[in-house]
PDB file of C-alpha atoms in Angstrom:
ATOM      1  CA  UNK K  11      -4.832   8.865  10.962  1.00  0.00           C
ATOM      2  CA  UNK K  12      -6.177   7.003   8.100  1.00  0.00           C
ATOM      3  CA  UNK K  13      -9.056   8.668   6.721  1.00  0.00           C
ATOM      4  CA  UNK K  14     -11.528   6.897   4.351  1.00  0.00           C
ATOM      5  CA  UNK K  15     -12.315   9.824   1.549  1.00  0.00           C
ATOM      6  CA  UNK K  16      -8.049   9.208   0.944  1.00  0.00           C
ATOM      7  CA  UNK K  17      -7.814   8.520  -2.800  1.00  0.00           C
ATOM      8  CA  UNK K  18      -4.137   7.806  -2.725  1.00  0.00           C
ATOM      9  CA  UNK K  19      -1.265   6.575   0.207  1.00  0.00           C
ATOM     10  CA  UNK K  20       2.069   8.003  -0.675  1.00  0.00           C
ATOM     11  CA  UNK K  21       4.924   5.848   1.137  1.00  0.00           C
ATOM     12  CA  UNK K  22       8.409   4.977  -0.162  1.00  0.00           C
ATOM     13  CA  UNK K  23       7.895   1.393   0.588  1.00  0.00           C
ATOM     14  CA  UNK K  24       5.778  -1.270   2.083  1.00  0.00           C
ATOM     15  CA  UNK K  25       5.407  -0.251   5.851  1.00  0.00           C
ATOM     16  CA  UNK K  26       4.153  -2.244   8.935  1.00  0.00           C
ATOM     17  CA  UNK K  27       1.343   0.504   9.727  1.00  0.00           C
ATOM     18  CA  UNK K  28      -2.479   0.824  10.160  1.00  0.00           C
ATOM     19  CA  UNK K  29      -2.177   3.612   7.672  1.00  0.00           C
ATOM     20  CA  UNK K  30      -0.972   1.262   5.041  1.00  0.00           C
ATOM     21  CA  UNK K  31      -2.995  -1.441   6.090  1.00  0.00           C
ATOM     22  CA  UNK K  32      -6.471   0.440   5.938  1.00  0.00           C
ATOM     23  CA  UNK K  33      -5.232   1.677   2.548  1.00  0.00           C
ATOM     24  CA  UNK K  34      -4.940  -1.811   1.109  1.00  0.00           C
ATOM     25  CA  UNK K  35      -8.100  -3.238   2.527  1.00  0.00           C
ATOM     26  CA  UNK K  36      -9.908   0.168   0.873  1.00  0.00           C
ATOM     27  CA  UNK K  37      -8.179  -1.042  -2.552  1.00  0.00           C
ATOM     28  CA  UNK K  38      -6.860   2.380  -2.759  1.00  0.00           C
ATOM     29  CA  UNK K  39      -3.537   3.377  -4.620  1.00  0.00           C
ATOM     30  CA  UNK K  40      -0.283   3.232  -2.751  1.00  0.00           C
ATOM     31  CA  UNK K  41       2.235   4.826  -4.407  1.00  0.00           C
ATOM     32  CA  UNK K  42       5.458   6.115  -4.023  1.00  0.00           C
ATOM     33  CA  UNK K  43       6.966   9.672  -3.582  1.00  0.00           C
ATOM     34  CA  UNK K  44       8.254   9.974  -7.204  1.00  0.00           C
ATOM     35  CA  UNK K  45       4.638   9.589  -8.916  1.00  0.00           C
ATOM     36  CA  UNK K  46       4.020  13.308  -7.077  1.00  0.00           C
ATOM     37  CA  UNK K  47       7.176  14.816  -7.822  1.00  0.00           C
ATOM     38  CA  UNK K  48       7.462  12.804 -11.564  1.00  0.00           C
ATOM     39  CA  UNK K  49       3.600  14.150 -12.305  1.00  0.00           C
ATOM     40  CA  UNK K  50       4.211  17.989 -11.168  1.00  0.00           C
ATOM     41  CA  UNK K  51       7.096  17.948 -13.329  1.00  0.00           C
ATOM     42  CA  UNK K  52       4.643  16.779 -16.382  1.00  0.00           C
ATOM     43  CA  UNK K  53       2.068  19.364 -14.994  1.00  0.00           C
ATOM     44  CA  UNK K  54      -0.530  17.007 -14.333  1.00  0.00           C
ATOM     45  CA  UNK K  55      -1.421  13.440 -12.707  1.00  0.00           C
ATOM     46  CA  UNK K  56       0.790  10.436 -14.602  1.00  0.00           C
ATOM     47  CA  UNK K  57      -0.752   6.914 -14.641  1.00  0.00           C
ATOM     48  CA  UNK K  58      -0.439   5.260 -11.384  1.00  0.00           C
ATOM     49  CA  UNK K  59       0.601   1.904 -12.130  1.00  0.00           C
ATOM     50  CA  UNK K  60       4.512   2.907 -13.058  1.00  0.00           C
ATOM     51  CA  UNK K  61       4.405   3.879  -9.222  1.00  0.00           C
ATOM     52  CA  UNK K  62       2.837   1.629  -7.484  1.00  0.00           C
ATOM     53  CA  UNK K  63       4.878   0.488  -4.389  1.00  0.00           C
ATOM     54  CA  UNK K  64       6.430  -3.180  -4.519  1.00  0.00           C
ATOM     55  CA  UNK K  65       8.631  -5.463  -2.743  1.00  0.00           C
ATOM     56  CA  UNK K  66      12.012  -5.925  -4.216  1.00  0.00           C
ATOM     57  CA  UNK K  67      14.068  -8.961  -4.070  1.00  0.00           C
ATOM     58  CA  UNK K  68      17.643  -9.575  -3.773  1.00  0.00           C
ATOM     59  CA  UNK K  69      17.224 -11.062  -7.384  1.00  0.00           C
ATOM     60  CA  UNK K  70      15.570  -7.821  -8.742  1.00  0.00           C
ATOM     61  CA  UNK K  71      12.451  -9.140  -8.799  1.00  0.00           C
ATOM     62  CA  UNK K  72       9.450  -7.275  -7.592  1.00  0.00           C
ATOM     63  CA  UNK K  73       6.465  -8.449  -6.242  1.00  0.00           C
ATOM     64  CA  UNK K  74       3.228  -5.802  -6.326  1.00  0.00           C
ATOM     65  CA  UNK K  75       0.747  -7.771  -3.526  1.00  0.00           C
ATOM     66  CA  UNK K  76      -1.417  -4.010  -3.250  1.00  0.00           C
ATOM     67  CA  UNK K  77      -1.420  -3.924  -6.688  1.00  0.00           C
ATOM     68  CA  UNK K  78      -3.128  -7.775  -6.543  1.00  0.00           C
ATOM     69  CA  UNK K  79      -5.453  -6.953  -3.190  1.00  0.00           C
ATOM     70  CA  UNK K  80      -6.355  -3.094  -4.874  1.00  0.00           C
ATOM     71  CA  UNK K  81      -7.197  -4.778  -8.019  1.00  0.00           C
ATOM     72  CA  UNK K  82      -9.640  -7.921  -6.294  1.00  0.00           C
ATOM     73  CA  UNK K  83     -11.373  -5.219  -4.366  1.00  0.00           C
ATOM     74  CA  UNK K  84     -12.221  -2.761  -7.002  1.00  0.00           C
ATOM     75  CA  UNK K  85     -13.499  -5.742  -8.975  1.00  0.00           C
ATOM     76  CA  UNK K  86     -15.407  -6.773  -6.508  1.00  0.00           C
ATOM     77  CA  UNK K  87     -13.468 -10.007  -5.919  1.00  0.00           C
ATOM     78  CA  UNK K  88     -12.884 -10.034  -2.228  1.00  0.00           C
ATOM     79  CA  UNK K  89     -15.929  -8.502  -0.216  1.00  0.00           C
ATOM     80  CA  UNK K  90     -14.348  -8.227   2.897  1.00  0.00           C
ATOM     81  CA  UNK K  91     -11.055  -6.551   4.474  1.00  0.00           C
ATOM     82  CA  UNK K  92      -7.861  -8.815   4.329  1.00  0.00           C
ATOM     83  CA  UNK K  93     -10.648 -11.979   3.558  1.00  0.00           C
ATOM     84  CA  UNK K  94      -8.530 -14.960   3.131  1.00  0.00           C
ATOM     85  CA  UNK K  95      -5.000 -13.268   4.207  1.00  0.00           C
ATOM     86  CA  UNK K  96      -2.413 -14.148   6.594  1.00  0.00           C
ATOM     87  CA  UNK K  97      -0.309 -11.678   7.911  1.00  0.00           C
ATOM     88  CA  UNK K  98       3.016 -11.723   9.670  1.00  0.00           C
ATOM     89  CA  UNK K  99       4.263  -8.238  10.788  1.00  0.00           C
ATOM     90  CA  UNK K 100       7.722  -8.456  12.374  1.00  0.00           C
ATOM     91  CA  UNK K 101       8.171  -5.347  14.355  1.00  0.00           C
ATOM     92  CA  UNK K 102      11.714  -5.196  16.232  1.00  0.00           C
ATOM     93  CA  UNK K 103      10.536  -1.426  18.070  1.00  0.00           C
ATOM     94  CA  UNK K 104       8.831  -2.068  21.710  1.00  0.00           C
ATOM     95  CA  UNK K 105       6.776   0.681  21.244  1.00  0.00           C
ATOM     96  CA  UNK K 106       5.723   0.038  17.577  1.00  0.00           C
ATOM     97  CA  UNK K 107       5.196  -3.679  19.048  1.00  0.00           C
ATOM     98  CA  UNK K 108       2.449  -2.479  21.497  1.00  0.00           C
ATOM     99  CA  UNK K 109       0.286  -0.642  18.612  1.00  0.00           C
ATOM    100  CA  UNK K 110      -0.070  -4.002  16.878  1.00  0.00           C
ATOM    101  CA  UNK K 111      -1.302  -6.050  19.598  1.00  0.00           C
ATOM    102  CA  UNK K 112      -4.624  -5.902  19.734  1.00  0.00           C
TER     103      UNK K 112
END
């Protein structure tokens, strides 16, 4: 359950969930596993930014969209959750399916 005091949303990669969603409206950090483990072995919390979870093309390309939505809502940019997006979510599991379709 999503709770809105969360500072940071550790995830290995972008995932079709309300967790993640509610995260990225928030403009909160989503980052993966390896900014915990990388900062515990420096003994304290590394910059974010180095971790923050992208999408990865077959060209090696990566894309950062939460880093562009996180970044409009801190600034005050975008005033409401997802204003102006259009979202797709394919989601092949029946009962994953069901959760989205509200």
């Amino acid at each position: 359950v999503y709770k809105h005091c969360t500072t940071h949303l550790i995830i290995p990669s972008v995932l079709p969930s309300e967790k993640f969603l509610a995260a990225c409206a928030a403009g909160k950090w989503v980052v993966t596993p390896n900014y915990v483990l990388e900062s515990m072995k420096n003994g304290s919390w590394l910059p974010e930014g180095p971790y923050e979870v992208g999408i990865f093309t077959s060209s090696s390309a990566a894309f950062y969209p939460v880093r562009q939505w996180r970044e409009k809502v801190t600034k005050g940019r975008i005033t409401g959750a997802f204003q102006g997006w259009r979202v797709l979510l394919m989601v092949q599991e029946p009962t994953r399916r069901a959760m989205f379709k509200r």
